[in-house]
PDB file of C-alpha atoms in Angstrom:
ATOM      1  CA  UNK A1068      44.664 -38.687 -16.960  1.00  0.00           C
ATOM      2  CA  UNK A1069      44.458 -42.298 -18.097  1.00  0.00           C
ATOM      3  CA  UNK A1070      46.521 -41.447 -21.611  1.00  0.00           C
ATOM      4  CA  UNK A1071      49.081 -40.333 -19.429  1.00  0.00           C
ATOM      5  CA  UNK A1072      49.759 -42.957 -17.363  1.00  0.00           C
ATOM      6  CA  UNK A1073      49.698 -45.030 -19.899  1.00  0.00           C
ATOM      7  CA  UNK A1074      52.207 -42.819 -21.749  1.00  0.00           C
ATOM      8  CA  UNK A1075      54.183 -43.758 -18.773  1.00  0.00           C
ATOM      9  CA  UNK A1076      54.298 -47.073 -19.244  1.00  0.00           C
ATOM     10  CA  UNK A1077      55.227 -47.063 -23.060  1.00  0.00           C
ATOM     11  CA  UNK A1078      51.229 -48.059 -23.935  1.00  0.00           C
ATOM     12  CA  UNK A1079      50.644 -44.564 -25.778  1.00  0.00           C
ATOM     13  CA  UNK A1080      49.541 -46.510 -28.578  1.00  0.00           C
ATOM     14  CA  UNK A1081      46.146 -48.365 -26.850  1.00  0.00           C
ATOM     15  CA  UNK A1082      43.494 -47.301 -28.108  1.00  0.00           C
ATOM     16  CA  UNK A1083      40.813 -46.616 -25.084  1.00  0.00           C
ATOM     17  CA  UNK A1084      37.051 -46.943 -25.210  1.00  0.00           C
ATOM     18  CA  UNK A1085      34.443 -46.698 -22.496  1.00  0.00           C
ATOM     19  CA  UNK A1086      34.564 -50.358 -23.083  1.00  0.00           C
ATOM     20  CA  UNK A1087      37.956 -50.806 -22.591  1.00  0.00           C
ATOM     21  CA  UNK A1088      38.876 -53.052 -18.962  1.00  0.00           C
ATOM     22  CA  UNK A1089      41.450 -51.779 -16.981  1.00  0.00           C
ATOM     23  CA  UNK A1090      42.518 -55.600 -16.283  1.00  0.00           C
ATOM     24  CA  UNK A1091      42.236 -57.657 -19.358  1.00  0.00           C
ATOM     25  CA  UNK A1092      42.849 -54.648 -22.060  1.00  0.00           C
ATOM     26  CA  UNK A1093      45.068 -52.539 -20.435  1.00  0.00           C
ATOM     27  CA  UNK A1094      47.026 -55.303 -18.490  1.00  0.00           C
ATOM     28  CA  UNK A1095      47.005 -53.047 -15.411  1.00  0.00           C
ATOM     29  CA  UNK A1096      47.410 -54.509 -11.744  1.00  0.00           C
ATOM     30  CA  UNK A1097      46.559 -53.075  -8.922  1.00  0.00           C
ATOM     31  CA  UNK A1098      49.055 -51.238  -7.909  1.00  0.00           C
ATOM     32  CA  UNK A1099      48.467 -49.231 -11.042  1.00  0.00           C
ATOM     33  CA  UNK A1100      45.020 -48.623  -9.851  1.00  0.00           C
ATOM     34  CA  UNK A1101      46.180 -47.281  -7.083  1.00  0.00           C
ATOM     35  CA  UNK A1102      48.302 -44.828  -8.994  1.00  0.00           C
ATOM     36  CA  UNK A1103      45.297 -43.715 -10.579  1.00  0.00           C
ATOM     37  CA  UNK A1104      43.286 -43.544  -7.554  1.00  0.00           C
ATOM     38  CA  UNK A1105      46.174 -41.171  -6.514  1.00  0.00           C
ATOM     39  CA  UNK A1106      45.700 -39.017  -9.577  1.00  0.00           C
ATOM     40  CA  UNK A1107      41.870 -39.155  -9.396  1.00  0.00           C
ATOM     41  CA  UNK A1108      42.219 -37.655  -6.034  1.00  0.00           C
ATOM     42  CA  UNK A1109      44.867 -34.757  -7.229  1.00  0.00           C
ATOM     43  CA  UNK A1110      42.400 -33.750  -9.777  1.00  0.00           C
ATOM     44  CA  UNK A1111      38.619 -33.998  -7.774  1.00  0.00           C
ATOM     45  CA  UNK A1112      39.742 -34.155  -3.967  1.00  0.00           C
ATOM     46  CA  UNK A1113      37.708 -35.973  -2.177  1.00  0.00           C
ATOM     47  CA  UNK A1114      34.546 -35.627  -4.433  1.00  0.00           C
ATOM     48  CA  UNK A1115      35.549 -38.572  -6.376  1.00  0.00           C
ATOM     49  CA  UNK A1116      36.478 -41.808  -3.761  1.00  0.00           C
ATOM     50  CA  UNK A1117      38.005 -44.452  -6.038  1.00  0.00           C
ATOM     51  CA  UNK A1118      38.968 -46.671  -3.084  1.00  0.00           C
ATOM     52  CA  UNK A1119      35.066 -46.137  -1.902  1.00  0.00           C
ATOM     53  CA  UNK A1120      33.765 -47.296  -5.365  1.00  0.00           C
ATOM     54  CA  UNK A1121      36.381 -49.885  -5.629  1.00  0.00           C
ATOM     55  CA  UNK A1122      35.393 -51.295  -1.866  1.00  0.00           C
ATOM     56  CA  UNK A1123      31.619 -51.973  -3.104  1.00  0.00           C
ATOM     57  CA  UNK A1124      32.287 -53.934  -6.285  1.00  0.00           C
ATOM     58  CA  UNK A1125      33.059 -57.479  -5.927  1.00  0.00           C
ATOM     59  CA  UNK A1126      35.768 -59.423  -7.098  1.00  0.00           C
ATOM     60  CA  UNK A1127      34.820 -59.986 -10.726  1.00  0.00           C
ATOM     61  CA  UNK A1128      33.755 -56.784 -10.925  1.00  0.00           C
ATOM     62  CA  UNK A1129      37.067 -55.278 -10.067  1.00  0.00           C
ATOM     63  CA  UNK A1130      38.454 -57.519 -12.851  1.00  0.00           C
ATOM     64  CA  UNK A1131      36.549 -56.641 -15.633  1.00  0.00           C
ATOM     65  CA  UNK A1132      36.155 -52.952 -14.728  1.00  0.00           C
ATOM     66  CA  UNK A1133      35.692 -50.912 -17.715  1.00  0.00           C
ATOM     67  CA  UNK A1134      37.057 -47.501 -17.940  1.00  0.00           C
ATOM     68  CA  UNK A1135      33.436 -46.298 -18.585  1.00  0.00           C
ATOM     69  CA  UNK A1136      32.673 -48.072 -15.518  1.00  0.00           C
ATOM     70  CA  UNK A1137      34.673 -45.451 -13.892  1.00  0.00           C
ATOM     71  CA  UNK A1138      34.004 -42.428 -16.197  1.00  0.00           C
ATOM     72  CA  UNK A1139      29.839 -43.112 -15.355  1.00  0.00           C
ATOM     73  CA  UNK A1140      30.809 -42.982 -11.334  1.00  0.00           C
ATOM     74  CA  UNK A1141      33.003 -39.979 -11.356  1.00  0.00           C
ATOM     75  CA  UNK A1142      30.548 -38.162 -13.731  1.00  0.00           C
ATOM     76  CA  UNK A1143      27.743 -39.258 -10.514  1.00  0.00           C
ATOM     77  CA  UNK A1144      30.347 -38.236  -7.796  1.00  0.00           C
ATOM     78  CA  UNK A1145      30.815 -34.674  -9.441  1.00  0.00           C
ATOM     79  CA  UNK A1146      26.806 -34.389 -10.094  1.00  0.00           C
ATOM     80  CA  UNK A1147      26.694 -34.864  -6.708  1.00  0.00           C
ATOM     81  CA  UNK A1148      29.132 -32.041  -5.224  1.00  0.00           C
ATOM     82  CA  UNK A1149      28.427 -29.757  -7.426  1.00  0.00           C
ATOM     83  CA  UNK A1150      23.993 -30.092  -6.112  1.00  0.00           C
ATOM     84  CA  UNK A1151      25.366 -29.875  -3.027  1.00  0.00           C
TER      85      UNK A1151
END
């Protein structure tokens, strides 16, 4: 999902780790993470909340957020439906 909106943007040659950050690496603002919010919730529905996870993180922490950042909580969000 990531590789292609990057594609997108003519960045299909960044390499992306768990460490990569979203802000510093991948010189995204946030209007692009509201793109991928948008795609996010195409793919999960409303099991995965990016807006929610974003909303508890503080400033900084939206900065450097790390694409594994974001992997770990959508792994926890699915966890979660699928106990439910």
């Amino acid at each position: 999902m990531l590789r292609t909106m990057l594609d997108e943007y003519g960045l299909d040659d960044i390499e992306i780790t768990m460490e990569t950050r979203f802000t510093e690496d991948l010189e995204l603002e946030s209007i692009d993470l509201v793109t991928l919010a948008g795609s996010l919730e195409a793919r999960y529905g409303r099991q995965v909340n990016f807006a929610e996870f974003v909303a508890d993180l503080e400033l900084d922490e939206i900065i450097d957020l790390t694409v594994g950042r974001l992997v770990e909580y959508v792994v926890r969000c699915l966890w979660a439906a699928r106990e439910r």
